[in-house]
């Protein structure tokens, strides 16, 4: 039976474990500067826009989002917990917290090996691929979940 994971708000006690996970997967994030990221994390914790999934008290998944920008800013899952529902739990909670708005995320382009799993995940949540762009001199693609409908 597959374990059910639940996302929760991160707090300052999570910072060390959170950064440990970020360091573990840092190669998946072009342009990542840990010092800048730490500052961003602390701001997001204070704003309650930092979500995590824990297993036995250990952080196994993380997500930062922006209700102002209507975007998923950063998400990572511990390699041993991938394809087990951790990312889905994070996205589901973010969607619950940002109802009735379009939400965007950038991820790797089609053909990039690093993009296979995240692109499939976003498409399962009905995000659609849109424009190609560059972030930190790396080719990415913007995906959008179109939820806002004008009457």
Rosetta silent file (secondary structure, phi, psi, omega in degrees, C-alpha in Angstrom):
SEQUENCE: XXXXXXXXXXXXXXXXXXXXXXXXXXXXXXXXXXXXXXXXXXXXXXXXXXXXXXXXXXXXXXXXXXXXXXXXXXXXXXXXXXXXXXXXXXXXXXXXXXXXXXXXXXXXXXXXXXXXXXXXXXXXXXXXXXXXXXXXXXXXXXXXXXXXXXX
SCORE:     score description
SCORE:     0.000 S_00000001
   1 L     0.000  134.001 -178.171    0.000    0.000    0.000 S_00000001
   2 L   -74.718  134.347  178.850    1.324    3.419   -0.987 S_00000001
   3 L   -70.261  141.189  175.898    2.034    5.804    1.879 S_00000001
   4 L   -93.637  124.342  178.214   -0.002    9.008    1.973 S_00000001
   5 L  -104.478  149.935 -179.693    2.102   12.138    2.382 S_00000001
   6 L  -131.134  133.550  177.927    0.811   15.497    3.599 S_00000001
   7 E   -84.685  148.077  177.874    2.359   18.917    3.064 S_00000001
   8 E  -140.832  162.726  175.586    2.648   21.375    5.927 S_00000001
   9 E   -68.324  138.265  174.505    3.995   24.871    6.425 S_00000001
  10 L   -79.991  154.171  173.412    7.710   24.962    7.165 S_00000001
  11 L  -129.547  178.247 -174.869    8.990   26.844   10.189 S_00000001
  12 H   -62.599  -23.604  176.944   12.441   28.066   11.216 S_00000001
  13 H   -67.692  -16.396 -178.695   13.189   24.713   12.864 S_00000001
  14 H   -86.171  -13.272 -168.485   13.068   23.211    9.351 S_00000001
  15 H   -56.169  -47.778 -176.924   15.791   25.411    7.848 S_00000001
  16 H   -61.687  -48.553  178.892   18.766   23.108    8.436 S_00000001
  17 H   -65.143  -39.109  179.380   17.044   19.988    7.057 S_00000001
  18 H   -59.720  -50.015 -179.121   15.551   22.011    4.198 S_00000001
  19 H   -65.931  -31.102  174.629   18.968   23.336    3.162 S_00000001
  20 H   -60.845  -42.616  177.391   20.411   19.843    3.464 S_00000001
  21 H   -66.758  -42.441  178.792   17.910   18.652    0.864 S_00000001
  22 H   -59.721  -44.521  178.293   18.615   21.674   -1.351 S_00000001
  23 H   -62.388  -36.381 -179.697   22.350   20.939   -1.225 S_00000001
  24 H   -63.585  -35.615 -175.593   21.671   17.300   -2.106 S_00000001
  25 L  -110.399   16.416 -174.130   19.789   18.257   -5.282 S_00000001
  26 H   -54.952  -32.555 -179.521   21.632   21.508   -6.091 S_00000001
  27 H   -64.006  -17.971  179.175   22.772   20.227   -9.497 S_00000001
  28 H   -84.598   -0.533 -175.704   19.113   20.237  -10.566 S_00000001
  29 L  -127.381   86.858  178.688   18.869   24.014  -10.040 S_00000001
  30 L   -57.055  137.546  177.069   21.015   26.069  -12.438 S_00000001
  31 L    82.369    3.556 -178.639   22.052   29.399  -10.957 S_00000001
  32 L   -67.123  126.031  174.021   21.352   28.374   -7.360 S_00000001
  33 L  -118.376  110.653 -171.829   23.265   30.478   -4.833 S_00000001
  34 H   -56.683  -41.241 -179.155   22.760   28.945   -1.383 S_00000001
  35 H   -61.064  -44.900  177.809   23.256   32.219    0.536 S_00000001
  36 H   -65.584  -40.290 -178.720   20.588   33.959   -1.557 S_00000001
  37 H   -63.905  -40.066  179.724   18.340   30.928   -1.340 S_00000001
  38 H   -59.738  -43.981  177.960   18.595   30.845    2.463 S_00000001
  39 H   -61.957  -43.646  178.192   17.397   34.450    2.658 S_00000001
  40 H   -62.359  -42.826  179.087   14.532   33.640    0.283 S_00000001
  41 H   -59.153  -47.641 -178.924   13.609   30.579    2.340 S_00000001
  42 H   -61.296  -39.704  176.952   13.427   32.574    5.574 S_00000001
  43 H   -63.360  -42.821 -179.325   11.190   35.180    3.920 S_00000001
  44 H   -67.650  -36.642  176.090    8.910   32.452    2.588 S_00000001
  45 H   -61.042  -45.239 -179.826    8.702   30.761    5.983 S_00000001
  46 H   -63.143  -34.018 -178.937    7.632   34.080    7.528 S_00000001
  47 H   -85.139   -6.089 -173.128    5.015   34.559    4.781 S_00000001
  48 L    59.431   48.375  174.394    3.781   30.957    5.068 S_00000001
  49 L  -125.105   25.861  175.468    4.667   30.242    1.465 S_00000001
  50 E  -122.313  117.758 -179.955    7.143   27.445    2.221 S_00000001
  51 E  -112.142  148.870  175.260    5.707   23.926    2.297 S_00000001
  52 E  -141.832  159.146  171.338    7.415   20.702    3.222 S_00000001
  53 E  -118.469  133.440  179.212    6.647   17.005    3.487 S_00000001
  54 E  -117.206  148.923  171.970    8.217   15.048    6.310 S_00000001
  55 E  -131.756  121.620 -176.227    8.686   11.341    6.829 S_00000001
  56 L    52.298   38.951  177.347    9.660   10.218   10.317 S_00000001
  57 L    82.703   -4.854 -179.303   10.491   13.838   11.152 S_00000001
  58 E  -102.001  137.073  177.575   12.835   14.275    8.178 S_00000001
  59 E   -72.121  125.125 -179.642   12.102   16.677    5.336 S_00000001
  60 E  -119.823   -7.193  177.700   11.721   14.699    2.107 S_00000001
  61 E  -155.550  144.999 -177.482   10.049   17.320   -0.092 S_00000001
  62 E  -138.850  150.758  177.756   10.019   21.119   -0.310 S_00000001
  63 E  -153.403  132.041  171.164    8.094   23.752   -2.229 S_00000001
  64 E  -111.811  139.200  178.067    8.183   27.559   -2.324 S_00000001
  65 E  -140.280  163.662 -179.948    5.325   29.461   -3.935 S_00000001
  66 E  -128.166  109.897  174.908    4.219   33.044   -4.462 S_00000001
  67 L   -66.224  -26.858  178.911    0.563   34.040   -4.123 S_00000001
  68 L   -73.369  -41.488 -179.606    1.509   37.502   -5.457 S_00000001
  69 L   -91.558   -6.428 -178.412    3.216   36.182   -8.579 S_00000001
  70 L    55.315   51.899 -178.148    0.841   33.180   -8.848 S_00000001
  71 E  -143.519  155.215  167.342    3.723   30.781   -9.265 S_00000001
  72 E   -89.414  116.501 -172.777    5.431   27.709   -7.954 S_00000001
  73 E   -87.854  -38.946 -174.030    8.942   29.049   -7.373 S_00000001
  74 E  -159.812  135.028  175.283   10.932   25.992   -6.332 S_00000001
  75 E  -144.812  139.682  176.727   10.215   22.340   -5.623 S_00000001
  76 E  -149.103  148.086  177.476   12.502   19.431   -4.789 S_00000001
  77 E  -129.159  137.922  176.813   12.056   15.880   -3.526 S_00000001
  78 L   -54.043  134.658 -177.372   14.677   13.697   -1.869 S_00000001
  79 H   -52.679  -34.205 -179.613   15.914   11.201   -4.500 S_00000001
  80 H   -75.662   -8.719 -177.639   14.822    8.202   -2.378 S_00000001
  81 H  -113.441    6.898 -178.996   11.262    9.576   -2.188 S_00000001
  82 L   -70.912  148.583  179.627   10.664   10.402   -5.834 S_00000001
  83 L    63.408   30.332  178.723    7.626    8.902   -7.577 S_00000001
  84 L  -123.031    8.037  177.078    5.977    8.172   -4.224 S_00000001
  85 L    99.873    0.140 -179.288    3.475   11.030   -4.043 S_00000001
  86 H   -66.120  -50.753 -179.884    5.600   13.614   -2.222 S_00000001
  87 H   -62.712  -38.670  178.033    5.589   16.150   -5.064 S_00000001
  88 H   -62.726  -39.795  177.529    1.873   15.574   -5.630 S_00000001
  89 H   -62.957  -41.167  179.085    1.168   16.295   -1.953 S_00000001
  90 H   -64.674  -48.457 -178.921    3.142   19.543   -2.200 S_00000001
  91 H   -64.615  -42.676  179.722    1.431   20.708   -5.378 S_00000001
  92 H   -58.127  -42.819  179.819   -2.021   19.754   -4.095 S_00000001
  93 H   -68.211  -40.575  177.187   -1.538   21.841   -0.962 S_00000001
  94 H   -60.426  -43.424  179.781   -0.214   24.807   -2.954 S_00000001
  95 H   -63.643  -36.711  177.442   -3.252   24.626   -5.243 S_00000001
  96 H   -64.498  -37.291 -178.110   -5.541   24.551   -2.210 S_00000001
  97 H   -79.113  -17.624  178.973   -3.826   27.659   -0.837 S_00000001
  98 L  -125.623   67.543 -177.648   -4.059   29.532   -4.165 S_00000001
  99 L   -74.921  153.432  168.893   -7.576   28.813   -5.454 S_00000001
 100 L    63.085   23.764  174.344   -9.102   30.358   -8.556 S_00000001
 101 L  -130.396  149.911  171.412   -5.916   31.812  -10.036 S_00000001
 102 L   -68.240  143.612 -178.604   -3.743   30.758  -12.928 S_00000001
 103 E  -129.610  135.465  179.700   -0.444   29.384  -11.652 S_00000001
 104 E  -116.568  159.254  175.291    2.849   29.194  -13.534 S_00000001
 105 E  -152.455  146.636  171.790    6.066   27.271  -13.087 S_00000001
 106 E  -108.371  143.392  179.298    9.211   27.003  -15.162 S_00000001
 107 E  -147.584 -178.664 -177.658   10.906   23.686  -15.695 S_00000001
 108 E   -64.634  151.441  179.114   13.279   21.994  -18.073 S_00000001
 109 L   -74.536  159.998  174.514   12.493   21.912  -21.757 S_00000001
 110 L   -58.725  137.587 -178.080   11.327   18.852  -23.622 S_00000001
 111 L    96.448  -16.806  175.593   14.343   16.739  -24.521 S_00000001
 112 L   -86.036  121.362 -176.839   16.246   17.660  -21.355 S_00000001
 113 L   -54.244  -35.150 -179.647   16.676   14.477  -19.317 S_00000001
 114 L   -67.880  -16.120 -175.795   16.165   16.437  -16.079 S_00000001
 115 H   -93.683   -7.341 -174.646   12.736   17.506  -17.310 S_00000001
 116 H   -57.997  -55.599 -177.149   11.110   14.132  -17.915 S_00000001
 117 H   -68.409  -48.483 -178.568    9.631   13.635  -14.426 S_00000001
 118 H   -64.327  -37.962  179.454    8.716   17.254  -13.598 S_00000001
 119 H   -62.821  -43.682  178.766    7.081   17.880  -16.977 S_00000001
 120 H   -63.539  -41.097  179.030    4.956   14.740  -16.613 S_00000001
 121 H   -61.255  -50.576 -178.694    4.022   15.718  -13.052 S_00000001
 122 H   -61.483  -38.483  179.415    2.908   19.228  -14.008 S_00000001
 123 H   -67.552  -32.461  174.900    0.894   17.884  -16.926 S_00000001
 124 H   -62.778  -28.134  177.519   -0.904   15.446  -14.584 S_00000001
 125 L   -92.712   13.087  176.532   -2.049   18.536  -12.672 S_00000001
 126 L    72.096   19.399  168.293   -3.249   20.097  -15.972 S_00000001
 127 L   -71.625  142.027  179.175   -0.409   22.581  -16.354 S_00000001
 128 E  -116.634  142.003  179.200    0.148   23.205  -20.056 S_00000001
 129 E   -68.581  136.820  178.338    3.472   23.984  -21.729 S_00000001
 130 E  -127.207 -132.078 -168.921    3.772   27.539  -22.947 S_00000001
 131 E   -69.677  151.031  172.720    6.668   29.791  -23.936 S_00000001
 132 E   -85.185  141.833  179.891   10.314   28.805  -24.023 S_00000001
 133 E  -151.464 -177.795  178.566   12.593   31.039  -21.990 S_00000001
 134 E  -123.732  137.565  172.272   15.958   31.231  -20.239 S_00000001
 135 E  -132.473  126.422 -178.810   16.622   31.321  -16.495 S_00000001
 136 L    53.004   41.962  179.756   20.154   31.721  -15.181 S_00000001
 137 L    61.309   26.576  178.957   21.400   31.153  -18.755 S_00000001
 138 E  -123.401  134.749 -178.726   19.648   27.758  -18.852 S_00000001
 139 E   -72.549  125.161 -179.522   16.903   26.866  -21.359 S_00000001
 140 E  -134.681  175.758  176.207   13.554   26.276  -19.626 S_00000001
 141 E  -134.833  139.899  177.906    9.866   26.285  -20.460 S_00000001
 142 E   -86.119  133.268  173.083    6.997   27.969  -18.675 S_00000001
 143 E  -114.026  145.022 -179.851    3.991   25.806  -17.767 S_00000001
 144 E  -132.805  135.368  170.248    0.663   27.336  -16.725 S_00000001
 145 E   -97.215  110.209 -178.184   -2.337   25.917  -14.932 S_00000001
 146 L   -87.253  105.484 -178.913   -5.264   27.911  -16.335 S_00000001
 147 L  -118.376  -27.037 -176.213   -7.838   28.109  -13.574 S_00000001
 148 L   -80.071  125.509  179.627   -9.109   31.670  -13.665 S_00000001
 149 L  -123.889  125.463  176.390  -12.101   32.055  -15.917 S_00000001
 150 L   -77.385  142.017  179.202  -13.720   35.396  -16.698 S_00000001
 151 L   -82.798    0.000    0.000  -17.519   35.366  -16.667 S_00000001
